[in-house]
Amino acid sequence: MAEQLKGFTVALAGPRKSEEMAKLVQNMGGTALCRPAQGTVFLDDEALEEGLNSWISDPPYLVILTTGMGLDALFQTAERLNIAERFLEVLSGSIIAARGYKTVNALKKRGLTPEVRDDDGSTTGLIRGLQSLDLQGKEVVLQLHGDPAPRMLEWLQEAGANTRQVLPYRHTLPEPGELERLLTEIIEGKIDAVAFTSAPQFRFLSQFAREQGKLEEMLKSFEDKVLAVSVGRITSEALKEEGVQRIIMPEHERMGSMIVELGKYVGANR
């Protein structure tokens, strides 16, 4: 394993755990560059309180939960506002749909089981599971994690649902110049791979590339020169939606597993 990434340069687009990931890349013989494509993620308390109060005062027919971390943040806020018991009661009275095993686990520890869940860890899989429901004129709460879900919102609109969004966290852009540096390195092939640990990282990068008129150049580079590495299905979905076809992704959605999977791929294709 120590030599699998020898002579290989990996750009780390995620700000979280970048030091640990860099060390793993180095232990496998590679060079790691910290290239954050996402800024600080912070809790939007005011918006969250407003969303919770609306949720409780007007309980929805269907609740769509997309992240376990987001659900935990909702309960933490509910506890601070002394409405956690009521929130749990309202939540248990709605049909619950959950995306991803972390969301299912967050529900399980509160004694809840989703009636609908994705079959492949993606928004597409979740929509497949929801198609049997009649949502015409029904109230739906969509819990996000700082990242919009245009496909889900479009599908809910077409189904006739009245959708409210609750975003416990909001993602921010990285420091000025970070996206430009990463984009230049990708297009010029100065790096061998980019490791993405969340969908917003790639969305920020692709939006910047589009604004600069260089999106096609970036996609061509991912096709020919630079490997796109994804931590899991949700992140991979964002890459695929923009046109990236060659994606390295681990079976288990862990940052360490992502780097190990990259090493296996590089080692097998040298």
XYZ file of C-alpha atoms in Angstrom:
270
model
C 0.000 0.000 0.000
C 2.866 2.380 0.784
C 3.828 2.701 -2.872
C 0.398 2.767 -4.527
C 0.323 6.570 -4.837
C 4.036 7.063 -5.475
C 4.528 10.049 -7.772
C 0.818 10.871 -7.537
C -0.504 14.303 -6.482
C -3.935 14.453 -4.851
C -5.852 17.695 -4.264
C -8.078 17.535 -1.173
C -11.217 19.620 -1.776
C -12.715 19.065 1.669
C -11.715 21.301 4.595
C -12.687 18.690 7.216
C -10.070 16.134 8.281
C -7.713 17.354 5.570
C -4.647 16.743 7.768
C -5.611 13.117 8.399
C -6.326 12.544 4.712
C -3.072 14.218 3.700
C -1.144 11.937 6.042
C -2.817 8.871 4.537
C -1.911 10.019 1.014
C 1.685 10.573 2.121
C 1.812 7.157 3.820
C 0.845 5.651 0.466
C 3.729 7.457 -1.247
C 1.759 10.344 -2.738
C 1.706 14.124 -2.383
C -1.365 15.806 -0.882
C -2.395 19.410 -1.584
C -5.082 21.124 0.498
C -7.390 22.842 -1.988
C -10.609 23.629 -0.092
C -13.550 24.085 -2.452
C -15.938 24.763 0.413
C -15.842 27.200 3.303
C -17.082 26.888 6.839
C -20.420 25.188 7.397
C -22.365 26.978 10.104
C -25.667 26.512 11.874
C -28.343 28.969 10.808
C -30.123 29.255 14.175
C -32.715 31.851 13.205
C -33.846 30.024 10.068
C -33.840 26.708 11.933
C -36.054 28.035 14.753
C -38.472 29.466 12.220
C -38.565 26.187 10.308
C -39.141 24.136 13.451
C -41.978 26.337 14.680
C -43.681 26.144 11.287
C -43.139 22.378 11.224
C -44.795 21.896 14.623
C -47.650 24.351 14.162
C -48.542 22.907 10.748
C -47.533 19.211 10.738
C -46.778 17.876 7.242
C -48.127 14.765 5.574
C -44.619 13.746 4.480
C -41.157 14.490 5.883
C -38.100 13.938 3.677
C -34.865 13.751 5.668
C -31.610 13.885 3.715
C -28.883 13.886 6.401
C -28.441 12.400 9.847
C -26.376 15.417 10.921
C -29.212 17.717 9.895
C -31.738 15.709 11.905
C -29.443 15.822 14.949
C -29.198 19.615 14.576
C -32.980 19.873 14.460
C -33.365 17.931 17.699
C -30.606 19.914 19.402
C -32.403 23.138 18.525
C -35.748 21.683 19.611
C -34.239 20.755 22.979
C -32.870 24.278 23.409
C -36.340 25.655 22.685
C -37.946 23.085 25.019
C -40.048 21.630 22.201
C -38.157 18.379 21.570
C -40.949 16.155 22.891
C -43.543 17.889 20.738
C -41.234 17.768 17.715
C -40.761 14.013 18.123
C -44.523 13.590 18.402
C -45.150 15.580 15.211
C -42.362 13.786 13.363
C -43.696 10.362 14.301
C -47.151 11.389 13.051
C -45.919 12.016 9.505
C -44.802 9.640 6.782
C -40.999 9.684 6.963
C -38.688 9.255 3.981
C -34.936 9.026 4.602
C -31.912 9.259 2.314
C -28.771 7.406 3.373
C -27.907 5.033 6.188
C -26.719 7.833 8.488
C -30.167 9.406 8.361
C -31.802 6.035 9.059
C -29.482 5.560 12.063
C -30.307 9.044 13.377
C -33.992 8.110 13.237
C -33.408 4.707 14.799
C -31.777 6.140 17.926
C -34.983 8.121 18.468
C -37.198 5.090 18.003
C -38.316 6.000 14.481
C -38.252 3.955 11.277
C -38.750 5.534 7.832
C -41.629 4.250 5.729
C -39.654 5.173 2.608
C -35.908 5.132 2.048
C -33.641 5.269 -0.968
C -32.510 1.984 -2.430
C -29.112 3.242 -3.589
C -28.157 6.265 -1.462
C -29.210 8.809 -4.078
C -31.928 11.372 -4.682
C -33.046 9.313 -7.685
C -33.443 6.260 -5.453
C -35.448 8.268 -2.931
C -37.777 9.588 -5.643
C -38.344 6.004 -6.798
C -39.464 5.124 -3.292
C -41.844 8.085 -3.118
C -43.623 7.506 -6.423
C -46.379 5.382 -4.894
C -47.521 8.252 -2.632
C -50.304 10.620 -3.651
C -48.837 14.039 -2.838
C -51.367 16.219 -4.659
C -52.127 19.169 -2.358
C -50.240 17.557 0.554
C -47.849 19.384 2.873
C -44.235 18.182 2.646
C -41.190 19.226 4.697
C -37.836 18.707 2.967
C -34.839 18.781 5.319
C -31.627 19.678 3.526
C -28.024 20.133 4.625
C -26.946 23.483 3.286
C -27.162 22.283 -0.296
C -30.154 22.736 -2.614
C -31.987 19.755 -4.086
C -33.390 21.057 -7.398
C -34.305 17.619 -8.752
C -36.223 16.675 -5.625
C -37.993 20.044 -5.507
C -38.932 19.785 -9.185
C -40.328 16.279 -8.673
C -42.344 17.373 -5.624
C -43.739 20.309 -7.569
C -44.763 18.034 -10.425
C -46.423 15.726 -7.872
C -48.508 18.667 -6.661
C -47.008 18.895 -3.173
C -46.737 22.058 -1.080
C -43.081 21.935 -0.057
C -41.337 23.700 2.794
C -37.537 23.519 3.087
C -35.577 23.402 6.330
C -31.794 23.899 6.095
C -30.027 23.295 9.431
C -26.648 24.206 7.913
C -25.457 26.458 5.125
C -22.333 25.952 3.053
C -20.136 28.902 2.171
C -17.646 29.589 -0.591
C -13.954 29.003 0.177
C -11.427 31.804 0.545
C -10.984 33.984 -2.579
C -8.591 32.429 -5.046
C -8.969 28.824 -3.874
C -11.379 27.799 -6.646
C -9.315 29.556 -9.308
C -6.142 27.782 -8.186
C -7.828 24.365 -8.122
C -9.505 24.895 -11.493
C -6.190 25.921 -13.087
C -4.429 22.852 -11.664
C -7.165 20.568 -13.001
C -7.226 22.063 -16.508
C -3.429 22.148 -16.798
C -3.053 18.634 -15.384
C -0.789 19.771 -12.551
C -2.524 17.333 -10.223
C -3.473 13.694 -10.734
C -6.679 13.490 -8.694
C -9.163 15.595 -6.755
C -10.847 14.111 -3.680
C -14.347 15.500 -3.029
C -15.982 14.845 0.340
C -19.296 16.635 -0.265
C -21.532 17.622 -3.174
C -21.256 21.397 -2.501
C -17.484 21.266 -3.070
C -17.960 20.162 -6.650
C -20.969 22.435 -7.191
C -18.967 25.490 -6.088
C -16.100 24.438 -8.368
C -18.285 23.709 -11.399
C -20.220 26.958 -10.964
C -16.952 28.902 -10.835
C -15.710 27.067 -13.948
C -18.971 27.900 -15.737
C -18.674 31.583 -14.817
C -15.132 31.602 -16.203
C -16.219 29.881 -19.407
C -14.005 26.895 -18.585
C -16.500 24.193 -17.584
C -15.974 22.119 -20.731
C -12.183 22.336 -20.298
C -12.510 21.108 -16.732
C -14.778 18.204 -17.697
C -12.400 17.231 -20.507
C -9.523 17.184 -18.039
C -11.478 14.922 -15.673
C -12.060 12.637 -18.636
C -8.446 12.502 -19.822
C -5.954 13.617 -17.171
C -7.333 14.025 -13.657
C -9.201 11.442 -11.575
C -12.342 12.557 -9.743
C -12.581 10.829 -6.370
C -15.845 10.862 -4.412
C -16.545 9.928 -0.792
C -19.990 8.496 -1.586
C -23.137 8.331 -3.673
C -24.506 11.808 -2.943
C -21.235 13.452 -3.933
C -20.953 11.196 -6.990
C -24.452 12.202 -8.034
C -23.390 15.873 -8.111
C -20.400 14.972 -10.291
C -22.504 12.909 -12.690
C -25.163 15.613 -13.005
C -22.499 17.977 -14.353
C -21.081 15.428 -16.769
C -18.172 13.729 -14.956
C -18.224 10.049 -15.935
C -15.010 8.599 -14.489
C -15.444 8.585 -10.705
C -13.509 6.624 -8.081
C -15.763 5.822 -5.094
C -15.322 3.455 -2.144
C -17.888 0.823 -1.171
C -18.015 2.227 2.367
C -18.590 5.991 2.517
C -15.588 7.029 4.592
C -12.854 9.558 3.840
C -10.104 7.072 4.595
C -11.766 4.413 2.444
C -11.902 6.924 -0.411
C -8.113 7.375 -0.407
C -7.536 3.630 -0.067
C -9.851 3.014 -3.054
C -7.911 5.599 -5.058
C -4.689 3.787 -4.216
C -6.148 0.472 -5.380
C -7.307 2.026 -8.657
C -3.965 3.697 -9.356
C -2.043 0.564 -8.420
C -4.155 -1.568 -10.754
C -3.879 0.841 -13.692
C -0.193 1.791 -13.650
